CSV table of C-alpha atoms in Angstrom, one decimal:
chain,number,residue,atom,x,y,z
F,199,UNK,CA,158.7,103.5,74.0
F,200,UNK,CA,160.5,103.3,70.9
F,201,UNK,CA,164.0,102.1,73.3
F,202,UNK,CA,162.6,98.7,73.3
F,203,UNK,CA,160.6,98.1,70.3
F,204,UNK,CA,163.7,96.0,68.6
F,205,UNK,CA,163.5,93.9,71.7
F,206,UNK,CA,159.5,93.8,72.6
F,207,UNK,CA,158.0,94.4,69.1
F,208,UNK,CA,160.2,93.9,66.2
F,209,UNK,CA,157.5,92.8,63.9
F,210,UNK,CA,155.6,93.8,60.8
F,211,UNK,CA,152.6,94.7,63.2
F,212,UNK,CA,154.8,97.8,64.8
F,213,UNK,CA,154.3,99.7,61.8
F,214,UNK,CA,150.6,98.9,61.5
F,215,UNK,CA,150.0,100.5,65.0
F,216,UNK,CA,152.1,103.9,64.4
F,217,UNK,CA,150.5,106.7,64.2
F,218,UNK,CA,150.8,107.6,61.0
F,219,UNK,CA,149.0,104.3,59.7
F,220,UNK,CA,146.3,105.1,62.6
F,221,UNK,CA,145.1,108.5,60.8
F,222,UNK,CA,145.9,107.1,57.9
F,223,UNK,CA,143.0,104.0,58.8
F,224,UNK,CA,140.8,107.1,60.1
F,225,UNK,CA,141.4,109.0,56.5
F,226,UNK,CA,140.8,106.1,54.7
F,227,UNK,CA,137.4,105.7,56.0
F,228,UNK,CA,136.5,109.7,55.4
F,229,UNK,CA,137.5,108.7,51.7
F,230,UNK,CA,135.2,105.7,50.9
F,231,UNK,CA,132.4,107.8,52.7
F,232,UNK,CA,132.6,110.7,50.4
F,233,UNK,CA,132.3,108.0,47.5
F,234,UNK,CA,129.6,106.0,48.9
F,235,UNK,CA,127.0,108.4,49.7
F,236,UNK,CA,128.0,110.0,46.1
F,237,UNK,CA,127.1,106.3,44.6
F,238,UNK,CA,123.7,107.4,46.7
F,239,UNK,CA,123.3,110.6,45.3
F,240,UNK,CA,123.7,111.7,49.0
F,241,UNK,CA,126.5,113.8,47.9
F,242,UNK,CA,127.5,115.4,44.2
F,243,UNK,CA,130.1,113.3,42.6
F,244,UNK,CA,132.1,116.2,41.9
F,245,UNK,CA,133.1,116.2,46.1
F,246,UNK,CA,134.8,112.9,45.5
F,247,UNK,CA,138.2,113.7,44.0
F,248,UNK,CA,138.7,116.6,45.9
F,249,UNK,CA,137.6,114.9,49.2
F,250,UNK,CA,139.9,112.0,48.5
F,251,UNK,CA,142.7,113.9,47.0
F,252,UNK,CA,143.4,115.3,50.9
F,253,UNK,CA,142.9,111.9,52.6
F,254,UNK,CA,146.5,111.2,52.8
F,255,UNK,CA,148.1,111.6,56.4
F,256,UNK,CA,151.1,113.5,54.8
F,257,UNK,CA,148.7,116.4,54.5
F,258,UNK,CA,147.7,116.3,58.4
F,259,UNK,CA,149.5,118.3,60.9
F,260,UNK,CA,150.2,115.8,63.1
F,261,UNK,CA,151.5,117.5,66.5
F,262,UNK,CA,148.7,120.6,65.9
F,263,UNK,CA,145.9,117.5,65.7
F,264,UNK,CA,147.0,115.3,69.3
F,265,UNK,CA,146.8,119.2,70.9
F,266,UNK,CA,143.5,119.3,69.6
F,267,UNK,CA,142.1,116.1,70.5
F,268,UNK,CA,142.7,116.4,74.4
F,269,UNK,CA,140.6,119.5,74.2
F,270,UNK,CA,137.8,117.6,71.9
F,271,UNK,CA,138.3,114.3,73.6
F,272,UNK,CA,138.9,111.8,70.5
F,273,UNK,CA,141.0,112.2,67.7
F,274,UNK,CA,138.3,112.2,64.7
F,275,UNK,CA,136.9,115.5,65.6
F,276,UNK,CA,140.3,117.9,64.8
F,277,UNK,CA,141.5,115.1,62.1
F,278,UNK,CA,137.9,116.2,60.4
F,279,UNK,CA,138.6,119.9,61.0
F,280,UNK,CA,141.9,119.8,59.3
F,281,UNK,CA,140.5,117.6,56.5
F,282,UNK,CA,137.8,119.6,55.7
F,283,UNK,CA,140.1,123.4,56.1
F,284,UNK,CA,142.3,121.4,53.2
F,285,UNK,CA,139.6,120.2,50.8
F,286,UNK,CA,138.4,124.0,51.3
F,287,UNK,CA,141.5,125.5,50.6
F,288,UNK,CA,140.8,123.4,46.9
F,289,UNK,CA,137.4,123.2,46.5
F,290,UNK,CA,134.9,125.6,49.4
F,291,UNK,CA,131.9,123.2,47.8
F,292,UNK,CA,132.9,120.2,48.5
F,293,UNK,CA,134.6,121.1,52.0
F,294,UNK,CA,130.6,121.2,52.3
F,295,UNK,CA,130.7,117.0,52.1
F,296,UNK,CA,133.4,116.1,54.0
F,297,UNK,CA,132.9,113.5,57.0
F,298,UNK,CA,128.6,113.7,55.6
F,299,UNK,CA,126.3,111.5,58.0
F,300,UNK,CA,129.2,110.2,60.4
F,301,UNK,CA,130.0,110.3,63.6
F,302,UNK,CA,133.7,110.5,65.6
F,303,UNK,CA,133.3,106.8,66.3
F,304,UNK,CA,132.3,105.8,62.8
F,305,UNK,CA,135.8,107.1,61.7
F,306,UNK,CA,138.2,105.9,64.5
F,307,UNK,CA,136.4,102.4,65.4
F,308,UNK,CA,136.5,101.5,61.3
F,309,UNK,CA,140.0,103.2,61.2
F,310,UNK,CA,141.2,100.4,63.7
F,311,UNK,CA,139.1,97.4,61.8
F,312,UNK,CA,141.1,98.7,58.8
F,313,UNK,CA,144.4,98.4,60.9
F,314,UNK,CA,143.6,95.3,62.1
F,315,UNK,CA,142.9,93.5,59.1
F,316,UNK,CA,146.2,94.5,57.8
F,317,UNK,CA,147.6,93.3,61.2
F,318,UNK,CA,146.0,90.0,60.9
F,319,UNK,CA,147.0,89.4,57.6
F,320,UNK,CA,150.5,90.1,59.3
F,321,UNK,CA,150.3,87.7,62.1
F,322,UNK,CA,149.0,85.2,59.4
F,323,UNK,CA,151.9,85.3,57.8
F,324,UNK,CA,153.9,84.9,60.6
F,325,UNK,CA,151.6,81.7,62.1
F,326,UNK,CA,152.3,80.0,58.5
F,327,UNK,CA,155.9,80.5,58.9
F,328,UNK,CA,156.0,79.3,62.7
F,329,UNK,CA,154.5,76.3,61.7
F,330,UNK,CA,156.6,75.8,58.6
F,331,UNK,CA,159.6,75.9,61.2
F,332,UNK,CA,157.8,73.7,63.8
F,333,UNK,CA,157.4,70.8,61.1
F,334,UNK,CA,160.9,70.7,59.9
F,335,UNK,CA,162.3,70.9,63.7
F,336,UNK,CA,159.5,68.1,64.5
F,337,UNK,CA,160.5,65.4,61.5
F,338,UNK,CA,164.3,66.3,62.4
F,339,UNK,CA,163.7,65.6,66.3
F,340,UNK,CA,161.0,63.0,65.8
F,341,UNK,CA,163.5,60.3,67.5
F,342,UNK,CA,165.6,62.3,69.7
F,343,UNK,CA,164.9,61.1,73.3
F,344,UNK,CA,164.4,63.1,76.2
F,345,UNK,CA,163.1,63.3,79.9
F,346,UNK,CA,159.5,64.1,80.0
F,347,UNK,CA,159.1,66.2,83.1
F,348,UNK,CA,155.9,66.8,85.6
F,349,UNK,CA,156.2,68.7,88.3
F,350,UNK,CA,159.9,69.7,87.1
F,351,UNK,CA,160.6,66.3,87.9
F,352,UNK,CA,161.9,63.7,85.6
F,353,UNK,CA,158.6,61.6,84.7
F,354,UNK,CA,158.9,59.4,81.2
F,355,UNK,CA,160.6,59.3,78.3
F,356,UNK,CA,159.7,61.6,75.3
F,357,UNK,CA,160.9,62.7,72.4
F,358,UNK,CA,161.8,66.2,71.6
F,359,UNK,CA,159.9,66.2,68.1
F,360,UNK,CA,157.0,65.2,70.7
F,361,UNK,CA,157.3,68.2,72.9
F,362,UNK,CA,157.6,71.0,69.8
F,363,UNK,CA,154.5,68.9,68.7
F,364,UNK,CA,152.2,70.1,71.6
F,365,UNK,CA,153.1,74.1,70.4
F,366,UNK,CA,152.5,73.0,67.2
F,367,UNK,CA,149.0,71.0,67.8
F,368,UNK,CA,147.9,74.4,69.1
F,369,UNK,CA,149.0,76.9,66.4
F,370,UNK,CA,147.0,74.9,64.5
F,371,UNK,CA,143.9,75.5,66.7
F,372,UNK,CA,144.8,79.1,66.6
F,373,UNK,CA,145.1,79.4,62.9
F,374,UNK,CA,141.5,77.7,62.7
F,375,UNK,CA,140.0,80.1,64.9
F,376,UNK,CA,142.0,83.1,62.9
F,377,UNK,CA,140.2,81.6,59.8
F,378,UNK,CA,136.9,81.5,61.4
F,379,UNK,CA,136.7,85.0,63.6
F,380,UNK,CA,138.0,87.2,60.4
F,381,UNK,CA,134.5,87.5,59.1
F,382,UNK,CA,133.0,88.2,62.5
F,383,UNK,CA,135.8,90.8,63.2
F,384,UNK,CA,136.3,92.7,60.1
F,385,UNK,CA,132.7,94.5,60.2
F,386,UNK,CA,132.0,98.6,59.3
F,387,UNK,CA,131.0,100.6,62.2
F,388,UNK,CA,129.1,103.1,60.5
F,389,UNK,CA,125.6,104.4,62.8
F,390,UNK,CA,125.8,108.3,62.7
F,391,UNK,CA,125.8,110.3,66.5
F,392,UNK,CA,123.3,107.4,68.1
F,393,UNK,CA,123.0,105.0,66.0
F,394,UNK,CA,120.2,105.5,63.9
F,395,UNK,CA,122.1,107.4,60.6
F,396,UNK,CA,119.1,109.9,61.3
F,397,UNK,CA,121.3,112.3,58.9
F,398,UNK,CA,120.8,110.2,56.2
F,399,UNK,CA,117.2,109.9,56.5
F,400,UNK,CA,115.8,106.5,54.0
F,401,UNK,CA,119.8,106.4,52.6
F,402,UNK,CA,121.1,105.3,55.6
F,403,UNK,CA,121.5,101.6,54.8
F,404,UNK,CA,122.1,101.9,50.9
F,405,UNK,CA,124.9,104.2,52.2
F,406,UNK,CA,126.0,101.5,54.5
F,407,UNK,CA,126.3,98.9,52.2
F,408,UNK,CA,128.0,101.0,49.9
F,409,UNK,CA,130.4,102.1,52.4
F,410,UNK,CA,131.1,98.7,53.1
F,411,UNK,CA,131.5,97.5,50.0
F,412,UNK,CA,134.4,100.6,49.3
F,413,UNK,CA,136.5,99.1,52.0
F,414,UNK,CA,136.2,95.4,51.1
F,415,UNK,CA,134.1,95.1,55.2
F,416,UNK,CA,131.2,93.5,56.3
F,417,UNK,CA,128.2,95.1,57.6
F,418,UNK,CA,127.1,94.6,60.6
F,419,UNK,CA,123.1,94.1,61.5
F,420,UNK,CA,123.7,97.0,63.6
F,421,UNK,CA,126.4,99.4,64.5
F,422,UNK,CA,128.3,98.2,67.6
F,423,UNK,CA,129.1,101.6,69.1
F,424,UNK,CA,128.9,100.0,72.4
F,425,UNK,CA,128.9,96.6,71.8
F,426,UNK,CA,132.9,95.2,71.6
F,427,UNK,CA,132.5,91.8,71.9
F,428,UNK,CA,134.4,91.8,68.0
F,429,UNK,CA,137.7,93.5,69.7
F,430,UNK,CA,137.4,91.2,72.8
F,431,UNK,CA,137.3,88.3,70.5
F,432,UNK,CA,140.4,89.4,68.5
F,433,UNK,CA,142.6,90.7,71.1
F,434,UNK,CA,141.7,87.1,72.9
F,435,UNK,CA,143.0,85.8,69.8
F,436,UNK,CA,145.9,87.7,70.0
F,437,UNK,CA,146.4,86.7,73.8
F,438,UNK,CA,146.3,83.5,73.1
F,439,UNK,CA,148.9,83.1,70.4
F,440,UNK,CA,151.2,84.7,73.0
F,441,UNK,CA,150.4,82.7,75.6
F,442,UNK,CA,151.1,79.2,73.8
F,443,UNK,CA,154.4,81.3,72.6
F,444,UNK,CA,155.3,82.3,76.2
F,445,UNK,CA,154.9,78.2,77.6
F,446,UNK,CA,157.2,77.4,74.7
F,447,UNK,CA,159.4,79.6,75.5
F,448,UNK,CA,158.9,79.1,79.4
F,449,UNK,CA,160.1,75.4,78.7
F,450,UNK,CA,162.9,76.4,76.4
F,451,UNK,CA,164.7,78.6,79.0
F,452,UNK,CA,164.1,75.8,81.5
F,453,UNK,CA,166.0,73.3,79.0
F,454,UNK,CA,168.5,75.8,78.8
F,455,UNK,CA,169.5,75.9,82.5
F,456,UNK,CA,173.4,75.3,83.2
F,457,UNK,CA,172.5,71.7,84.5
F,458,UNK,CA,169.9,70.8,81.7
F,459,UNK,CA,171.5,72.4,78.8
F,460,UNK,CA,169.4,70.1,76.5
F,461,UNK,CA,168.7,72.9,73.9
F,462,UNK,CA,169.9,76.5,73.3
F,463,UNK,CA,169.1,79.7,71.6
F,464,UNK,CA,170.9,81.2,68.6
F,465,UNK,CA,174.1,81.8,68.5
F,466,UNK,CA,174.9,85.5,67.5
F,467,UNK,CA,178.1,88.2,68.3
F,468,UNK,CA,176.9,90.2,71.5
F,469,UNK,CA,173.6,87.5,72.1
F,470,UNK,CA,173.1,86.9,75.8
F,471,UNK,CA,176.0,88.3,76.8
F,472,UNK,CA,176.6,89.5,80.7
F,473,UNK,CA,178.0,93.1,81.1
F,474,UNK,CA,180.4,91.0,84.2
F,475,UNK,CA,180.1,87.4,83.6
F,476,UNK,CA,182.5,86.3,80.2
F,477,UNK,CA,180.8,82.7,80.4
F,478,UNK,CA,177.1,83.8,80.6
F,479,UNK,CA,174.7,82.9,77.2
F,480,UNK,CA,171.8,84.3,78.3
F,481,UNK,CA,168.2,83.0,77.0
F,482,UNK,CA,167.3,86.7,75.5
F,483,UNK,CA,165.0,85.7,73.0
F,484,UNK,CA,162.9,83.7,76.1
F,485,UNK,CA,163.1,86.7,78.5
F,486,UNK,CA,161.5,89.3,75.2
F,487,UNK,CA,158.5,86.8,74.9
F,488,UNK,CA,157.9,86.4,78.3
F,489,UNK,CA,158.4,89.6,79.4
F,490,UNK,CA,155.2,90.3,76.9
F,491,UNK,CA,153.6,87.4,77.9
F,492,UNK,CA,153.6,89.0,81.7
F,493,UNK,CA,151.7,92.3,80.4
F,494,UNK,CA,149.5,90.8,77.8
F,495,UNK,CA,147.1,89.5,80.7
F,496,UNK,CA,147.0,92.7,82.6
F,497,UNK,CA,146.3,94.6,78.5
F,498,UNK,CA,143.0,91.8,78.2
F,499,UNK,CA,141.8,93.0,81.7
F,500,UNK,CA,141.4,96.0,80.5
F,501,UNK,CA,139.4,95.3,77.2
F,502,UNK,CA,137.3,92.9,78.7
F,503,UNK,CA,136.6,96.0,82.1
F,504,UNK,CA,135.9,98.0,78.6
F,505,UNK,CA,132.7,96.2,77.8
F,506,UNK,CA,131.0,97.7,80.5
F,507,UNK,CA,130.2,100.7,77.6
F,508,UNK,CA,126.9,103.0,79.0
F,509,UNK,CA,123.9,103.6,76.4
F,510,UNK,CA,124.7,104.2,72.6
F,511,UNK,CA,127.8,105.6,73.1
F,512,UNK,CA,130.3,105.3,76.1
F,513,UNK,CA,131.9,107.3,78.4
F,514,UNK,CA,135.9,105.6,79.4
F,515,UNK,CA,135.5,102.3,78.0
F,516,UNK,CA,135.6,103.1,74.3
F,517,UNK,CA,138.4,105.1,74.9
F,518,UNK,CA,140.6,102.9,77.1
F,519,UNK,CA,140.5,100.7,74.3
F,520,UNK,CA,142.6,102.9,72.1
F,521,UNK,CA,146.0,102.2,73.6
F,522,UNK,CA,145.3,99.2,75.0
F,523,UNK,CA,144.3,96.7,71.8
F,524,UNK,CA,147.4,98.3,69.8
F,525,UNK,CA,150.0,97.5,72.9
F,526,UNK,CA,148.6,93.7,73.0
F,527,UNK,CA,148.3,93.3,69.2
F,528,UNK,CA,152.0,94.4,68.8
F,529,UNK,CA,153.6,93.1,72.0
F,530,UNK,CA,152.4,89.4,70.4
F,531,UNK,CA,153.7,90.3,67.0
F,532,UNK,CA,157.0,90.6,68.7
F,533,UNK,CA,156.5,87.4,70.6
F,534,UNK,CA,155.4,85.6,67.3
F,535,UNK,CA,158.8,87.2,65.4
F,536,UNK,CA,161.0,86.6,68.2
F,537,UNK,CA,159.5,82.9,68.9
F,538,UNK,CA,160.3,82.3,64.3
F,539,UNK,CA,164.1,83.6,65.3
F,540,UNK,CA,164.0,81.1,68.2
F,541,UNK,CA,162.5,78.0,66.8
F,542,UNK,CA,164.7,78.4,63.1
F,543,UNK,CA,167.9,78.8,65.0
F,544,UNK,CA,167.6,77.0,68.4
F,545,UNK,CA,170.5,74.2,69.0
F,546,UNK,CA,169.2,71.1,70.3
F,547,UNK,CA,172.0,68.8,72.1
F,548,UNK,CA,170.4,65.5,71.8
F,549,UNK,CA,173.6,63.6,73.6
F,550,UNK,CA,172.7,65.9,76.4
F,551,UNK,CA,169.0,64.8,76.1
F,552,UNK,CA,170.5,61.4,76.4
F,553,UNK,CA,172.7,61.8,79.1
F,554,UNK,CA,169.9,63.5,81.4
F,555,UNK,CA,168.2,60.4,80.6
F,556,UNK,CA,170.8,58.6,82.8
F,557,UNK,CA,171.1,60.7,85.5
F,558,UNK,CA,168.9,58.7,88.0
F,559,UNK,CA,170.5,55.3,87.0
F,560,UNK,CA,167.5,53.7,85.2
F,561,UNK,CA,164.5,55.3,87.7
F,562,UNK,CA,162.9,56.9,84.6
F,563,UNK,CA,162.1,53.6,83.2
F,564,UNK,CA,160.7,52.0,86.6
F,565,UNK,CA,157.0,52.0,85.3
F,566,UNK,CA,158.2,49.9,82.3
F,567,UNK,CA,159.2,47.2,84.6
F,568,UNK,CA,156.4,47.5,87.2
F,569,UNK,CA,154.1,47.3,84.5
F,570,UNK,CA,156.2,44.0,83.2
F,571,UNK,CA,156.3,42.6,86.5
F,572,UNK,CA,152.2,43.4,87.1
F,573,UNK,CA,152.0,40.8,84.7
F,574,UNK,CA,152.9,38.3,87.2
F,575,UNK,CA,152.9,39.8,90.6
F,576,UNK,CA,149.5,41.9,90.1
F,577,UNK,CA,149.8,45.8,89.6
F,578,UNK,CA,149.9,46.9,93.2
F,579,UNK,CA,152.6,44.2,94.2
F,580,UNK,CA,154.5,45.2,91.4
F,581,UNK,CA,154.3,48.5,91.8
F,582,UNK,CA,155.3,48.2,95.6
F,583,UNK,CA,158.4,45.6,95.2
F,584,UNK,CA,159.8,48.2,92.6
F,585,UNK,CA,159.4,51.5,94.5
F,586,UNK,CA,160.9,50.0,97.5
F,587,UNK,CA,163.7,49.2,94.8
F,588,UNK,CA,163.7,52.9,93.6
F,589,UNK,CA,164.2,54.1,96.9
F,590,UNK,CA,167.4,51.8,98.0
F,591,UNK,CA,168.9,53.0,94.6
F,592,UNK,CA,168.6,56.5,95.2
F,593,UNK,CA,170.0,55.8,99.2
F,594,UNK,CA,172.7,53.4,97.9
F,595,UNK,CA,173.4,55.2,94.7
F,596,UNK,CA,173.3,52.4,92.9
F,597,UNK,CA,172.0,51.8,89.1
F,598,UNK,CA,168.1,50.1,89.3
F,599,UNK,CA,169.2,47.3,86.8
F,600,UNK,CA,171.3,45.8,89.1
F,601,UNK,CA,169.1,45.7,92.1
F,602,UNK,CA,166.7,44.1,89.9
F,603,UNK,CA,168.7,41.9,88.7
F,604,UNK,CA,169.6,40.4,92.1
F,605,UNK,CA,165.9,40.3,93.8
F,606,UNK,CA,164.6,37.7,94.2
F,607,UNK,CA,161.3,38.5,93.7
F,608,UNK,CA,162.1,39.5,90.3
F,609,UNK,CA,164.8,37.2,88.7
F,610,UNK,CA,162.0,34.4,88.4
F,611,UNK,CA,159.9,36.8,86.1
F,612,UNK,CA,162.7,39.0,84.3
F,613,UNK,CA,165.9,38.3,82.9
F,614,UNK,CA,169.3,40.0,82.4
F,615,UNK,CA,168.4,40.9,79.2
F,616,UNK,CA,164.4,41.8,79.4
F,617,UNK,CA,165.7,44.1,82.2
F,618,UNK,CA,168.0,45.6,80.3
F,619,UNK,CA,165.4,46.0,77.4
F,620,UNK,CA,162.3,47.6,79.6
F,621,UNK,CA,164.7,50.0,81.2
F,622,UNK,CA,165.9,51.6,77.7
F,623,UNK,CA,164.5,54.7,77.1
F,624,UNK,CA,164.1,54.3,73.3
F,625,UNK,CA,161.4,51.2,74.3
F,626,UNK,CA,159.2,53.6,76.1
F,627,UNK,CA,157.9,55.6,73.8
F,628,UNK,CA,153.8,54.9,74.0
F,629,UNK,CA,152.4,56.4,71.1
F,630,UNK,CA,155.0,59.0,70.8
F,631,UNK,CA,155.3,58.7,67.1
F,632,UNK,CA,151.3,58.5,66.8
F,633,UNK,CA,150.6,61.6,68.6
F,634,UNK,CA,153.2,63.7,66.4
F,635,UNK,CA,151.8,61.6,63.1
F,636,UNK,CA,148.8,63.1,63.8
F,637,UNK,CA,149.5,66.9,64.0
F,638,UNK,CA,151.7,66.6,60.9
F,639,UNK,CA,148.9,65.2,59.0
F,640,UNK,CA,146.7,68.2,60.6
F,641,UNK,CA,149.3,70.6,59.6
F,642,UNK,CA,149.2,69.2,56.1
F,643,UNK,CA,145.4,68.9,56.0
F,644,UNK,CA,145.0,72.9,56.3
F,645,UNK,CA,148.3,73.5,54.6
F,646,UNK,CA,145.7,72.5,51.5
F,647,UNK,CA,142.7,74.1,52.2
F,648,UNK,CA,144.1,77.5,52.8
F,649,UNK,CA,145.9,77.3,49.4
């Protein structure tokens, strides 16, 4: 696993998921419980420094606890063990305290909320930065014509500020819903073996609260043992992100191609090399994001099969989360990190752009004149007269302007020069400029209110 982590998940959200900062998550927890049912006089205060002086995953042994927890089925139950043999080796009366009115899930399912919130501030970080870099490639590319292309045809004109719009119109959606599901998400599990924090008799909520309030969470109305519509939501989250990443890139590596070679990826020693072909610049940072992108899909099949959770407490679902959220949530941290690399250093070869413009002698432009010519034909004439016009130039090879020029049909309506102007690419533009206007005003707009 570790062999490809530089090329699949060379984020900050690696180190979030390892499994030092997942015990570490799970300690945590087993810390702020030991203070809040002392707040409740559930516990002696004295248990709390003693308790919280062994929470530190340097103090676990780590290979003698994953032995452990394929015999006791989750990790909690020998990370407990350990934790409470150490604060007995200190103190034998507050070993007494240690993991008090919990349960295995409490401690892993808040763990993992812990690691999350860290990971989101991460990927937070990361969105403001891709958007940063979206912005200045945008007002730098704003005028730089291209071929629009539908159905991996040439269509209309564009503009290539246009085109890293659209990715940018939807980081911004994603960054609203970010803003919006963190309260939702970040929630303490905390119900005791069925829900019910029996153990804690009338405490049970004051310790709740309390507990929540230690590690900065909200509380939920009710544990959600078996309940995960929270991680569905964030790991959708995370999907997404990745999947507007992986079109972007889908579409880069298509620009890219010998023939198009309208943009191309950082230049580096070694980058995209072929072990046979000199010549070869591959498009590597493309093929790490969608190579994610391909098993991020498969990863949210499994969380959403894992909602299916039986009674208070499940049996294969909860635990086929436990792999499978970390893999998505760090697989897209390496698609947002590679996709920043990408977009800061990407070449764009605008006299390409222009050039692929011309390759169909003028063709690109033929709704431009139809329309012109609807005017005074009516559409459907128009748009007959010109298509038959279309296809003789592609038979004859032969540049449209001039078959216009000489029909008669059209020389009554259009002259040398209008021709000329209606089949310019730089005239065609729609609301090009309005449409990228728009999402850097957006982009401004919650630029503000997040600061």
């Amino acid at each position: 696993m570790t062999l490809f982590t530089p090329m699949l998940r060379a984020s900050s959200l690696t180190e979030i998921f390892s499994d030092e900062s997942t015990l570490q998550g799970m300690l945590d927890f087993e810390a702020a419980l030991a203070r809040a049912t002392a707040l409740c006089g559930v516990t002696p205060e004295s248990a709390i420094k003693m308790i919280s002086a062994q929470c530190q995953v340097t103090k676990l042994d780590i290979p003698a606890l994953a032995q452990a927890a394929a015999s006791a089925g989750n990790l909690a139950i020998p990370l407990v063990k350990q934790l409470t043999a150490n604060v007995k080796q200190q103190d034998e009366q507050a070993a007494r305290y240690v993991h008090w009115g919990a349960t295995s899930q409490d401690v892993i399912d808040t763990g993992l909320i812990l690691q999350l919130r860290d990971a989101l501030k991460a990927s937070e970080t990361l969105l403001e930065q891709l958007i940063s870099a979206l912005i200045n490639k945008i007002q730098r590319h704003q005028h730089s014509v291209m071929p629009g292309r539908t159905w991996m045809q040439h269509a209309l004109p564009i503009t290539f500020g246009l085109k890293l719009a659209g990715t940018l119109d939807a980081l911004l959606r994603w960054q609203q819903r970010l803003h919006e599901m963190k309260p939702r998400v970040l929630v303490l599990q905390f119900g005791g073996a069925a829900g019910t924090l029996a153990s804690l008799n009338e405490q049970g909520a004051a310790v709740a609260r309390a507990l929540a309030n230690q590690l900065a969470l909200n509380q939920a109305d009710t544990p959600w043992h078996s309940q995960r519509d929270r991680l569905l939501e964030v790991a959708s989250w995370f999907a997404g992100v990745s999947a507007t990443l992986g079109k972007f890139a889908n579409d880069f590596a298509l620009l890219m191609q010998t023939e198009v070679a309208e943009v191309g990826e950082p230049v580096a020693e070694g980058r995209g090399g072929s072990s046979t072909m000199p010549h070869k610049r591959n498009p590597v940072s493309c093929a790490a994001i969608l190579t994610a992108t391909t098993r991020i899909p498969g990863l949210m099949a499994t969380l959403y099969a894992s909602q299916n959770q039986q009674h208070e407490r499940a049996l294969g679902g909860w635990q086929a989360e436990w792999e499978t959220l970390p893999q998505l949530v760090t697989l897209t941290g390496g698609v947002m990190q590679t996709t920043l690399e990408l977009i800061s250093g990407m070449q764009v070869h605008t006299d390409k752009m222009r050039t692929n413009l011309d390759i169909t002698h003028g063709l690109i432009m033929a709704e431009s004149v139809t329309l012109e010519l609807a005017k005074s034909l009516g559409k459907q004439a128009a748009h007959h007269l010109v298509e038959q016009l279309c296809h003789r130039a592609l038979d004859e090879n032969q540049p449209l302007a001039a078959l216009l020029a000489q029909h008669p049909q059209v020389t009554p309506h259009l002259s040398a020069t209008q021709i000329e102007h209606l089949l310019d690419p730089q005239h065609a533009l729609g609301s090009n400029d309005t449409f990228i206007n728009q999402v850097l005003m957006r982009a401004a707009q919650q630029n503000r209110e997040s600061t």
